[in-house]
Short mmCIF file of C-alpha atoms in Angstrom, two decimals:
data_model
loop_
_atom_site.label_atom_id
_atom_site.label_comp_id
_atom_site.label_asym_id
_atom_site.label_seq_id
_atom_site.Cartn_x
_atom_site.Cartn_y
_atom_site.Cartn_z
CA UNK N 1 2.65 54.28 12.64
CA UNK N 2 0.82 51.09 13.73
CA UNK N 3 1.36 47.96 11.67
CA UNK N 4 -1.61 45.96 10.45
CA UNK N 5 -2.39 43.09 12.82
CA UNK N 6 -2.18 39.59 11.42
CA UNK N 7 -5.48 37.75 11.03
CA UNK N 8 -6.41 34.86 13.35
CA UNK N 9 -4.49 31.60 13.12
CA UNK N 10 -7.01 30.18 10.65
CA UNK N 11 -5.80 32.78 8.17
CA UNK N 12 -2.26 31.43 8.52
CA UNK N 13 -3.60 28.16 7.11
CA UNK N 14 -5.56 29.96 4.37
CA UNK N 15 -2.53 31.98 3.28
CA UNK N 16 -0.45 28.81 3.16
CA UNK N 17 -3.15 27.07 1.11
CA UNK N 18 -2.97 29.92 -1.40
CA UNK N 19 0.82 29.46 -1.67
CA UNK N 20 0.33 25.71 -2.11
CA UNK N 21 -2.10 26.16 -4.97
CA UNK N 22 0.11 28.74 -6.71
CA UNK N 23 3.21 26.57 -6.30
CA UNK N 24 1.43 23.45 -7.53
CA UNK N 25 0.09 25.22 -10.62
CA UNK N 26 3.52 26.64 -11.47
CA UNK N 27 5.36 23.31 -11.45
CA UNK N 28 5.76 21.23 -14.58
CA UNK N 29 3.91 17.89 -14.35
CA UNK N 30 6.97 15.87 -15.40
CA UNK N 31 9.07 17.67 -12.76
CA UNK N 32 6.50 16.75 -10.09
CA UNK N 33 6.43 13.12 -11.20
CA UNK N 34 10.23 12.93 -11.06
CA UNK N 35 10.25 14.16 -7.45
CA UNK N 36 7.04 12.29 -6.50
CA UNK N 37 5.38 15.54 -5.36
CA UNK N 38 1.74 15.61 -4.19
CA UNK N 39 1.10 18.67 -2.02
CA UNK N 40 -1.16 18.50 1.03
CA UNK N 41 -4.47 20.40 0.76
CA UNK N 42 -5.44 22.49 3.80
CA UNK N 43 -8.29 20.17 4.92
CA UNK N 44 -5.87 17.20 4.99
CA UNK N 45 -3.21 19.25 6.80
CA UNK N 46 -5.73 20.41 9.43
CA UNK N 47 -6.97 16.84 9.93
CA UNK N 48 -3.43 15.54 10.40
CA UNK N 49 -2.59 18.35 12.84
CA UNK N 50 -5.70 17.54 14.87
CA UNK N 51 -4.23 14.10 15.70
CA UNK N 52 -1.22 15.53 17.55
CA UNK N 53 -1.11 15.00 21.33
CA UNK N 54 -0.05 18.47 22.46
CA UNK N 55 2.07 19.03 25.61
CA UNK N 56 0.74 21.25 28.37
CA UNK N 57 3.93 23.31 28.61
CA UNK N 58 7.62 23.43 27.74
CA UNK N 59 8.83 23.27 24.16
CA UNK N 60 8.31 21.16 21.06
CA UNK N 61 10.54 20.44 18.10
CA UNK N 62 8.76 19.86 14.78
CA UNK N 63 10.23 18.35 11.61
CA UNK N 64 8.48 18.59 8.25
CA UNK N 65 10.48 16.56 5.67
CA UNK N 66 9.58 17.21 2.05
CA UNK N 67 7.69 20.26 3.27
CA UNK N 68 6.54 21.65 -0.08
CA UNK N 69 4.82 24.98 0.60
CA UNK N 70 4.65 24.21 4.34
CA UNK N 71 0.98 23.20 4.67
CA UNK N 72 1.49 20.60 7.42
CA UNK N 73 3.76 22.91 9.40
CA UNK N 74 1.28 25.80 9.17
CA UNK N 75 -1.64 23.69 10.38
CA UNK N 76 0.26 22.22 13.34
CA UNK N 77 1.77 25.59 14.34
CA UNK N 78 -1.67 27.24 14.07
CA UNK N 79 -3.14 24.65 16.43
CA UNK N 80 -0.28 25.02 18.90
CA UNK N 81 -0.59 28.84 18.92
CA UNK N 82 -4.33 28.60 19.56
CA UNK N 83 -4.36 25.83 22.15
CA UNK N 84 -0.87 26.02 23.74
CA UNK N 85 0.42 29.60 23.24
CA UNK N 86 2.88 29.18 26.14
CA UNK N 87 4.70 26.26 24.43
CA UNK N 88 7.89 27.26 22.61
CA UNK N 89 7.97 25.93 19.07
CA UNK N 90 11.00 25.06 16.94
CA UNK N 91 10.34 24.10 13.30
CA UNK N 92 12.73 22.45 10.87
CA UNK N 93 11.39 22.20 7.32
CA UNK N 94 13.33 20.25 4.70
CA UNK N 95 12.72 20.74 0.97
CA UNK N 96 14.94 19.72 -1.94
CA UNK N 97 13.10 21.56 -4.74
CA UNK N 98 14.51 25.11 -5.11
CA UNK N 99 11.31 26.17 -6.92
CA UNK N 100 9.47 25.80 -3.60
CA UNK N 101 11.96 27.52 -1.30
CA UNK N 102 10.44 30.99 -1.62
CA UNK N 103 6.92 29.80 -0.85
CA UNK N 104 8.13 27.63 2.03
CA UNK N 105 10.22 30.44 3.53
CA UNK N 106 7.17 32.72 3.28
CA UNK N 107 5.12 30.17 5.22
CA UNK N 108 7.80 29.79 7.90
CA UNK N 109 8.04 33.57 8.27
CA UNK N 110 4.24 33.71 8.45
CA UNK N 111 4.34 31.18 11.33
CA UNK N 112 6.88 33.33 13.22
CA UNK N 113 4.93 36.57 12.73
CA UNK N 114 1.53 35.05 13.56
CA UNK N 115 2.96 33.48 16.72
CA UNK N 116 4.52 36.80 17.80
CA UNK N 117 1.20 38.60 17.41
CA UNK N 118 -0.46 36.10 19.75
CA UNK N 119 2.39 36.21 22.28
CA UNK N 120 3.76 32.81 21.30
CA UNK N 121 7.27 31.90 20.22
CA UNK N 122 8.25 30.12 17.00
CA UNK N 123 11.74 29.72 15.59
CA UNK N 124 12.29 28.21 12.14
CA UNK N 125 14.99 26.59 10.06
CA UNK N 126 14.71 25.87 6.33
CA UNK N 127 16.95 23.02 5.18
CA UNK N 128 17.47 23.40 1.44
CA UNK N 129 18.57 19.84 0.87
CA UNK N 130 17.46 16.31 0.01
CA UNK N 131 15.87 14.92 3.18
CA UNK N 132 17.46 11.47 2.90
CA UNK N 133 20.94 12.95 2.38
CA UNK N 134 20.40 15.33 5.32
CA UNK N 135 18.94 12.73 7.67
CA UNK N 136 21.55 10.06 6.91
CA UNK N 137 24.47 12.50 6.75
CA UNK N 138 25.56 11.10 3.38
CA UNK N 139 26.24 13.60 0.56
CA UNK N 140 24.48 16.36 2.47
CA UNK N 141 25.39 20.02 2.01
CA UNK N 142 23.84 20.94 5.38
CA UNK N 143 24.64 20.13 8.99
CA UNK N 144 23.24 16.97 10.58
CA UNK N 145 19.77 16.92 12.22
CA UNK N 146 20.23 18.44 15.71
CA UNK N 147 18.86 15.74 17.99
CA UNK N 148 15.44 14.15 18.18
CA UNK N 149 12.06 15.66 17.29
CA UNK N 150 8.79 15.65 19.22
CA UNK N 151 6.56 15.83 16.14
CA UNK N 152 7.31 14.76 12.60
CA UNK N 153 4.60 15.69 10.11
CA UNK N 154 4.86 14.38 6.59
CA UNK N 155 3.25 13.87 3.23
CA UNK N 156 6.26 12.06 1.75
CA UNK N 157 6.96 11.82 -1.98
CA UNK N 158 5.84 8.62 -3.74
CA UNK N 159 8.39 6.98 -6.01
CA UNK N 160 9.90 3.51 -6.30
CA UNK N 161 13.53 3.12 -5.26
CA UNK N 162 15.77 0.89 -7.32
CA UNK N 163 17.77 -1.63 -5.31
CA UNK N 164 20.96 0.07 -6.48
CA UNK N 165 19.83 3.61 -5.68
CA UNK N 166 21.84 5.82 -3.33
CA UNK N 167 18.74 6.64 -1.26
CA UNK N 168 17.81 3.01 -0.69
CA UNK N 169 21.32 1.98 0.32
CA UNK N 170 21.75 4.91 2.70
CA UNK N 171 18.40 4.36 4.44
CA UNK N 172 19.07 0.62 4.75
CA UNK N 173 22.48 1.29 6.30
CA UNK N 174 20.94 3.60 8.93
CA UNK N 175 17.61 1.98 9.77
CA UNK N 176 15.55 -0.16 7.38
CA UNK N 177 15.47 -1.74 3.94
CA UNK N 178 12.62 -0.25 1.92
CA UNK N 179 11.54 -0.10 -1.71
CA UNK N 180 9.74 3.26 -2.00
CA UNK N 181 10.64 6.86 -1.30
CA UNK N 182 7.63 7.37 0.94
CA UNK N 183 8.49 4.46 3.23
CA UNK N 184 12.13 5.63 3.28
CA UNK N 185 10.90 8.98 4.63
CA UNK N 186 8.78 7.15 7.21
CA UNK N 187 11.69 4.97 8.35
CA UNK N 188 13.91 8.03 8.79
CA UNK N 189 11.05 9.75 10.62
CA UNK N 190 10.96 6.89 13.12
CA UNK N 191 14.74 7.13 13.49
CA UNK N 192 14.60 10.89 14.20
CA UNK N 193 11.74 10.81 16.73
CA UNK N 194 12.28 11.29 20.44
CA UNK N 195 10.91 8.69 22.85
CA UNK N 196 7.21 9.45 23.13
CA UNK N 197 7.33 11.62 19.99
CA UNK N 198 4.66 11.35 17.32
CA UNK N 199 4.78 10.69 13.59
CA UNK N 200 1.76 12.26 11.85
CA UNK N 201 1.44 11.41 8.17
CA UNK N 202 -0.61 10.86 5.07
CA UNK N 203 0.84 8.05 2.94
CA UNK N 204 -0.20 5.37 0.45
CA UNK N 205 -1.87 2.39 2.08
CA UNK N 206 0.35 -0.09 0.24
CA UNK N 207 2.93 -0.35 3.07
CA UNK N 208 0.36 -2.14 5.27
CA UNK N 209 0.78 -5.47 3.46
CA UNK N 210 2.58 -7.23 0.64
CA UNK N 211 6.13 -8.63 0.55
CA UNK N 212 7.97 -5.53 -0.67
CA UNK N 213 7.33 -3.57 2.53
CA UNK N 214 7.89 -6.41 5.01
CA UNK N 215 11.34 -5.22 6.25
CA UNK N 216 9.98 -1.70 6.68
CA UNK N 217 6.87 -2.91 8.54
CA UNK N 218 9.04 -4.94 10.90
CA UNK N 219 11.24 -1.91 11.64
CA UNK N 220 8.24 0.41 12.04
CA UNK N 221 6.06 -1.84 14.21
CA UNK N 222 8.88 -2.85 16.55
CA UNK N 223 9.42 0.83 17.45
CA UNK N 224 6.07 2.54 16.98
CA UNK N 225 2.58 2.26 18.43
CA UNK N 226 -0.27 3.08 16.07
CA UNK N 227 -2.55 5.54 17.84
CA UNK N 228 -4.99 6.41 15.06
CA UNK N 229 -5.59 5.27 11.48
CA UNK N 230 -8.03 7.02 9.14
CA UNK N 231 -9.15 5.78 5.73
CA UNK N 232 -11.16 7.57 3.07
CA UNK N 233 -13.93 5.66 1.31
CA UNK N 234 -13.67 7.91 -1.78
CA UNK N 235 -10.08 7.89 -3.07
CA UNK N 236 -10.54 10.98 -5.25
CA UNK N 237 -11.36 13.16 -2.23
CA UNK N 238 -7.92 13.03 -0.63
CA UNK N 239 -6.09 15.18 -3.18
CA UNK N 240 -9.20 16.68 -4.74
CA UNK N 241 -7.39 19.23 -6.93
CA UNK N 242 -5.02 16.69 -8.50
CA UNK N 243 -5.37 13.55 -10.60
CA UNK N 244 -4.12 11.36 -7.75
CA UNK N 245 -6.22 8.25 -7.13
CA UNK N 246 -3.73 6.64 -4.73
CA UNK N 247 -5.37 4.75 -1.88
CA UNK N 248 -4.15 6.69 1.17
CA UNK N 249 -4.25 6.48 4.94
CA UNK N 250 -3.74 9.18 7.54
CA UNK N 251 -2.18 7.95 10.75
CA UNK N 252 -0.65 9.02 14.04
CA UNK N 253 1.94 6.80 15.70
CA UNK N 254 4.04 7.20 18.86
CA UNK N 255 7.68 6.22 19.37
CA UNK N 256 7.47 3.66 22.16
CA UNK N 257 9.59 3.64 25.29
CA UNK N 258 8.24 0.25 26.35
CA UNK N 259 6.39 -2.75 24.94
CA UNK N 260 2.84 -2.13 26.11
CA UNK N 261 0.28 -1.99 23.30
CA UNK N 262 -2.98 -0.13 23.75
CA UNK N 263 -6.04 -0.02 21.48
CA UNK N 264 -5.98 1.73 18.11
CA UNK N 265 -8.63 4.21 17.01
CA UNK N 266 -9.71 3.43 13.43
CA UNK N 267 -11.86 5.97 11.61
CA UNK N 268 -13.36 6.44 8.18
CA UNK N 269 -15.16 9.08 6.15
CA UNK N 270 -15.94 9.78 2.51
CA UNK N 271 -14.19 13.15 2.57
CA UNK N 272 -12.91 15.77 5.00
CA UNK N 273 -16.24 17.56 5.24
CA UNK N 274 -18.39 14.51 5.96
CA UNK N 275 -19.03 12.78 9.27
CA UNK N 276 -16.15 10.73 10.65
CA UNK N 277 -17.08 7.31 12.02
CA UNK N 278 -14.60 5.82 14.44
CA UNK N 279 -14.11 2.81 16.66
CA UNK N 280 -11.46 1.48 19.00
CA UNK N 281 -9.94 -1.92 18.21
CA UNK N 282 -7.46 -4.06 20.18
CA UNK N 283 -3.94 -3.76 18.81
CA UNK N 284 -3.79 -7.53 18.22
CA UNK N 285 -6.76 -7.21 15.86
CA UNK N 286 -4.74 -4.82 13.71
CA UNK N 287 -1.33 -6.52 13.92
CA UNK N 288 -1.62 -10.25 14.62
CA UNK N 289 1.11 -11.27 17.12
CA UNK N 290 2.06 -14.46 15.25
CA UNK N 291 2.14 -12.89 11.78
CA UNK N 292 5.77 -12.88 10.60
CA UNK N 293 4.75 -10.75 7.60
CA UNK N 294 3.71 -7.93 9.99
CA UNK N 295 0.58 -7.15 7.98
CA UNK N 296 -1.48 -4.21 9.28
CA UNK N 297 -5.20 -5.06 9.10
CA UNK N 298 -7.30 -1.91 9.01
CA UNK N 299 -10.89 -2.74 10.02
CA UNK N 300 -12.60 0.59 9.45
CA UNK N 301 -16.06 -0.42 10.64
CA UNK N 302 -18.18 -3.30 11.91
CA UNK N 303 -18.56 -4.67 8.38
CA UNK N 304 -14.77 -4.89 8.11
CA UNK N 305 -14.65 -6.66 11.47
CA UNK N 306 -17.29 -9.14 10.31
CA UNK N 307 -15.32 -9.77 7.10
CA UNK N 308 -12.12 -10.32 9.06
CA UNK N 309 -13.90 -12.68 11.46
CA UNK N 310 -15.44 -14.62 8.57
CA UNK N 311 -12.03 -14.96 6.95
CA UNK N 312 -10.36 -16.00 10.22
CA UNK N 313 -13.00 -18.73 10.73
CA UNK N 314 -12.00 -20.57 7.55
CA UNK N 315 -10.40 -23.88 8.54
CA UNK N 316 -7.27 -24.11 6.43
CA UNK N 317 -4.03 -22.50 5.38
CA UNK N 318 -2.30 -23.39 2.12
CA UNK N 319 0.26 -25.66 3.88
CA UNK N 320 -2.54 -27.54 5.66
CA UNK N 321 -4.17 -28.08 2.25
CA UNK N 322 -0.85 -29.43 0.95
CA UNK N 323 -0.75 -26.67 -1.68
CA UNK N 324 1.70 -24.00 -2.70
CA UNK N 325 1.30 -20.84 -4.78
CA UNK N 326 4.13 -19.45 -6.87
CA UNK N 327 4.71 -16.60 -9.27
CA UNK N 328 4.99 -17.79 -12.87
CA UNK N 329 8.54 -18.89 -13.60
CA UNK N 330 8.90 -17.47 -17.13
CA UNK N 331 10.15 -13.88 -17.24
CA UNK N 332 9.59 -13.19 -20.91
CA UNK N 333 12.30 -10.57 -21.50
CA UNK N 334 14.88 -13.00 -20.07
CA UNK N 335 13.66 -15.83 -22.31
CA UNK N 336 13.15 -13.97 -25.59
CA UNK N 337 15.13 -16.42 -27.69
CA UNK N 338 12.85 -19.29 -26.61
CA UNK N 339 9.48 -17.58 -27.13
CA UNK N 340 7.26 -18.13 -30.14
CA UNK N 341 4.12 -16.28 -31.27
CA UNK N 342 2.38 -19.48 -32.40
CA UNK N 343 2.05 -23.14 -31.47
CA UNK N 344 5.00 -24.70 -33.32
CA UNK N 345 6.65 -28.14 -33.12
CA UNK N 346 8.85 -28.44 -30.04
CA UNK N 347 7.02 -25.66 -28.16
CA UNK N 348 4.61 -25.82 -25.21
CA UNK N 349 1.89 -23.38 -24.10
CA UNK N 350 3.02 -20.20 -22.34
CA UNK N 351 0.21 -18.70 -20.26
CA UNK N 352 -0.12 -14.93 -19.88
CA UNK N 353 -3.01 -12.98 -18.30
CA UNK N 354 -4.39 -12.48 -21.83
CA UNK N 355 -5.14 -16.21 -21.97
CA UNK N 356 -7.39 -16.01 -18.90
CA UNK N 357 -11.15 -15.60 -19.25
CA UNK N 358 -14.49 -16.97 -18.03
CA UNK N 359 -12.96 -19.37 -15.52
CA UNK N 360 -10.69 -21.15 -18.01
CA UNK N 361 -7.54 -20.79 -20.09
CA UNK N 362 -8.23 -19.77 -23.69
CA UNK N 363 -5.16 -20.82 -25.65
CA UNK N 364 -3.79 -19.96 -28.10
CA UNK N 365 -4.82 -16.38 -28.86
CA UNK N 366 -3.91 -15.80 -32.55
CA UNK N 367 -2.42 -12.42 -33.35
CA UNK N 368 -1.86 -11.51 -29.68
CA UNK N 369 0.80 -8.95 -28.78
CA UNK N 370 2.32 -11.48 -26.41
CA UNK N 371 3.70 -14.88 -27.37
CA UNK N 372 1.69 -18.09 -27.11
CA UNK N 373 4.48 -20.64 -26.71
CA UNK N 374 7.90 -21.36 -25.31
CA UNK N 375 10.33 -23.87 -26.83
CA UNK N 376 10.92 -26.85 -24.56
CA UNK N 377 14.63 -27.59 -24.14
CA UNK N 378 17.27 -28.09 -21.45
CA UNK N 379 17.26 -24.38 -20.59
CA UNK N 380 13.50 -23.96 -20.32
CA UNK N 381 12.27 -27.25 -18.88
CA UNK N 382 12.92 -26.05 -15.31
CA UNK N 383 10.68 -23.04 -16.01
CA UNK N 384 7.69 -25.24 -16.87
CA UNK N 385 5.20 -27.49 -15.06
CA UNK N 386 3.99 -31.00 -15.95
CA UNK N 387 0.46 -31.43 -17.34
CA UNK N 388 -2.27 -31.14 -14.72
CA UNK N 389 -5.03 -28.98 -13.29
CA UNK N 390 -3.72 -25.66 -11.98
CA UNK N 391 -5.45 -22.55 -10.66
CA UNK N 392 -4.04 -19.39 -12.24
CA UNK N 393 -4.49 -15.90 -10.74
CA UNK N 394 -3.68 -12.53 -12.31
CA UNK N 395 -0.96 -10.68 -10.42
CA UNK N 396 -2.04 -7.19 -11.47
CA UNK N 397 -5.46 -5.59 -11.54
CA UNK N 398 -6.86 -2.11 -11.80
CA UNK N 399 -8.65 -0.82 -8.70
CA UNK N 400 -11.53 0.05 -11.01
CA UNK N 401 -11.90 -3.56 -12.25
CA UNK N 402 -14.93 -5.53 -11.11
CA UNK N 403 -12.71 -8.02 -9.30
CA UNK N 404 -9.40 -7.70 -7.47
CA UNK N 405 -8.78 -11.46 -7.71
CA UNK N 406 -9.27 -13.04 -11.14
CA UNK N 407 -8.77 -16.81 -11.15
CA UNK N 408 -9.15 -19.52 -13.80
CA UNK N 409 -8.47 -23.25 -14.10
CA UNK N 410 -5.84 -24.64 -16.44
CA UNK N 411 -7.43 -27.89 -17.68
CA UNK N 412 -5.08 -30.25 -19.57
CA UNK N 413 -8.07 -31.74 -21.42
CA UNK N 414 -8.84 -28.34 -22.91
CA UNK N 415 -5.17 -27.48 -23.59
CA UNK N 416 -3.35 -30.80 -24.24
CA UNK N 417 0.41 -30.37 -23.81
CA UNK N 418 3.67 -32.01 -22.82
CA UNK N 419 4.44 -29.29 -20.25
CA UNK N 420 3.15 -25.77 -19.46
CA UNK N 421 4.88 -22.43 -18.96
CA UNK N 422 3.34 -19.76 -16.76
CA UNK N 423 4.54 -16.19 -17.31
CA UNK N 424 5.66 -13.95 -14.46
CA UNK N 425 2.46 -11.86 -14.44
CA UNK N 426 0.38 -14.75 -13.08
CA UNK N 427 0.41 -16.75 -9.85
CA UNK N 428 -0.06 -20.53 -9.95
CA UNK N 429 -1.55 -22.84 -7.29
CA UNK N 430 0.07 -26.30 -7.39
CA UNK N 431 1.04 -29.29 -5.24
CA UNK N 432 4.82 -29.59 -5.03
CA UNK N 433 5.17 -28.44 -8.64
CA UNK N 434 2.39 -30.66 -10.00
CA UNK N 435 -1.32 -30.26 -10.61
CA UNK N 436 -4.28 -30.30 -8.21
CA UNK N 437 -7.14 -32.77 -8.08
CA UNK N 438 -9.62 -31.59 -10.75
CA UNK N 439 -12.56 -30.96 -8.40
CA UNK N 440 -10.32 -29.21 -5.86
CA UNK N 441 -8.95 -26.97 -8.61
CA UNK N 442 -12.46 -26.06 -9.77
CA UNK N 443 -13.61 -25.42 -6.20
CA UNK N 444 -10.57 -23.25 -5.46
CA UNK N 445 -11.21 -21.27 -8.64
CA UNK N 446 -14.83 -20.60 -7.59
CA UNK N 447 -13.76 -19.60 -4.08
CA UNK N 448 -11.13 -17.16 -5.35
CA UNK N 449 -13.75 -15.58 -7.65
CA UNK N 450 -16.34 -15.20 -4.89
CA UNK N 451 -17.65 -11.82 -3.79
CA UNK N 452 -16.87 -12.52 -0.13
CA UNK N 453 -13.16 -13.02 -0.92
CA UNK N 454 -13.13 -10.03 -3.26
CA UNK N 455 -14.59 -7.82 -0.50
CA UNK N 456 -11.97 -9.07 1.96
CA UNK N 457 -9.09 -8.43 -0.45
CA UNK N 458 -10.35 -4.96 -1.37
CA UNK N 459 -10.77 -3.96 2.27
CA UNK N 460 -7.44 -5.23 3.53
CA UNK N 461 -5.11 -5.17 0.52
CA UNK N 462 -3.77 -1.66 -0.13
CA UNK N 463 -2.16 -2.26 -3.52
CA UNK N 464 -3.17 -3.36 -7.01
CA UNK N 465 -0.91 -6.42 -7.06
CA UNK N 466 -2.15 -9.77 -5.83
CA UNK N 467 1.20 -11.26 -4.89
CA UNK N 468 1.92 -14.88 -4.11
CA UNK N 469 2.66 -13.73 -0.53
CA UNK N 470 -0.84 -12.23 -0.25
CA UNK N 471 -2.36 -15.51 -1.40
CA UNK N 472 -0.20 -17.51 1.01
CA UNK N 473 -1.43 -15.42 3.92
CA UNK N 474 -5.11 -16.04 3.18
CA UNK N 475 -7.15 -18.73 4.87
CA UNK N 476 -9.07 -21.25 2.76
CA UNK N 477 -11.97 -23.71 2.86
CA UNK N 478 -11.09 -27.34 3.59
CA UNK N 479 -10.31 -29.91 0.88
CA UNK N 480 -13.76 -31.39 1.46
CA UNK N 481 -15.44 -27.99 1.04
CA UNK N 482 -13.40 -27.19 -2.08
CA UNK N 483 -14.23 -30.61 -3.55
CA UNK N 484 -17.95 -30.13 -2.90
CA UNK N 485 -17.78 -26.65 -4.38
CA UNK N 486 -15.91 -27.88 -7.45
CA UNK N 487 -18.37 -30.74 -7.95
CA UNK N 488 -21.22 -28.23 -8.08
CA UNK N 489 -19.66 -26.65 -11.19
CA UNK N 490 -21.72 -28.85 -13.49
CA UNK N 491 -21.20 -27.16 -16.85
CA UNK N 492 -18.36 -26.01 -19.06
CA UNK N 493 -20.02 -22.61 -19.19
CA UNK N 494 -18.78 -19.92 -16.76
CA UNK N 495 -21.36 -18.79 -14.22
CA UNK N 496 -22.80 -15.42 -13.33
CA UNK N 497 -21.43 -13.86 -10.13
CA UNK N 498 -24.71 -14.53 -8.31
CA UNK N 499 -24.46 -18.25 -9.12
CA UNK N 500 -20.85 -18.44 -7.88
CA UNK N 501 -21.76 -16.69 -4.63
CA UNK N 502 -24.75 -18.97 -4.05
CA UNK N 503 -22.59 -22.08 -4.53
CA UNK N 504 -20.03 -20.65 -2.09
CA UNK N 505 -22.81 -19.93 0.41
CA UNK N 506 -24.13 -23.49 0.13
CA UNK N 507 -20.77 -25.25 0.36
CA UNK N 508 -18.49 -22.94 2.39
CA UNK N 509 -20.04 -19.85 4.00
CA UNK N 510 -22.90 -21.54 5.84
#
């Protein structure tokens, strides 16, 4: 009796997508959050698989860490069967969640059977273990990874790693220090790649800049060449059937066997189904050779390039301006005994984000949930600044806020005080721990609130925090330009955005 023939390879992907949807619906939301699970929809998996540089013959070894229902594996295997049926395929899929093992095993078996029907060869291995434990060989119940892989495809879990966590310590001991589960998976992926092998992934964009990911970026960029980077203009299209609004990138990168750096293809689209626009950029435009922070600048189109060029043309860095920017020194939960809700004798102002509005500090705020003051004594004096003009920037913002950078001026004439405390959720521009010249402070405040800077930050900053490191790595107008800009702020009233931008155009962006 003849058996029913499997459908074409596209149906392998469709069957896997059905398993993904069923598995995702069956899992408890709190369970998914604990494991950082966000499963890859078929369109994303197909797009990622399309970036693989397939060999003409021989064999390939594929690793899918945190495989879920096996969507990435199915899409890459389907492409290999269609385009390179003579290539022998070995798949290792690693998944820690036992609730997904049945669906994943079904996908792996589906890959084997579909390949056999088309005369291709696929062998599979399901590792029922935590990927980090398995890859590092620490606390693993399974045998060690057998050699290097030619392709590693991943949609890694997203979850912060505490400095004391087992995962973080084990990954740091083997390859790189990193602060998130997704970048730990990426670092181990680099470690497990063969020379010339490719890492194909969809991850949050946040690893591309900011201080927390600097050690990981250094490790990654010293070993990998970015071949392709794709960004989505609409964040809610990436995981369309979930509530995820994470800003993501899809990328392909090759494990280098030399030091030569070629161009990088950067592409963008609103969603998977819409036209993809792409351009080739020199590697040095994406990773500046002299940048010791190893920031990855993703210029998705000509407008991005123009923004980057406009920013690069600014004349000054913070050191050349004689300025510094620091995170507020007062960590409120460590200073509880010294905090006061009101302005009382012996206390000085303590500035939180809630005190920031319309270009100035509004202090005190009666009845606020946060405190308004900190007692000045031997223990707290080192946490405070002397009176002066300071520019204060919020550290955290929502991606849906009008502005990514929100800056105000602390004016000692408006808030007379003996000293000032700035809480840890703000950044403070100062000169060696003291205030700025008043007109320079006002000009800097206007510049930081300009649309041109906001556009630059939104395009090239992949996280919601505006860290002191991010502000240190910006370029700035000159002291003369900032002074002229500050002098044009003629009223105590805050200006409309159009007025700010016109003043910036007249005094800086000519």
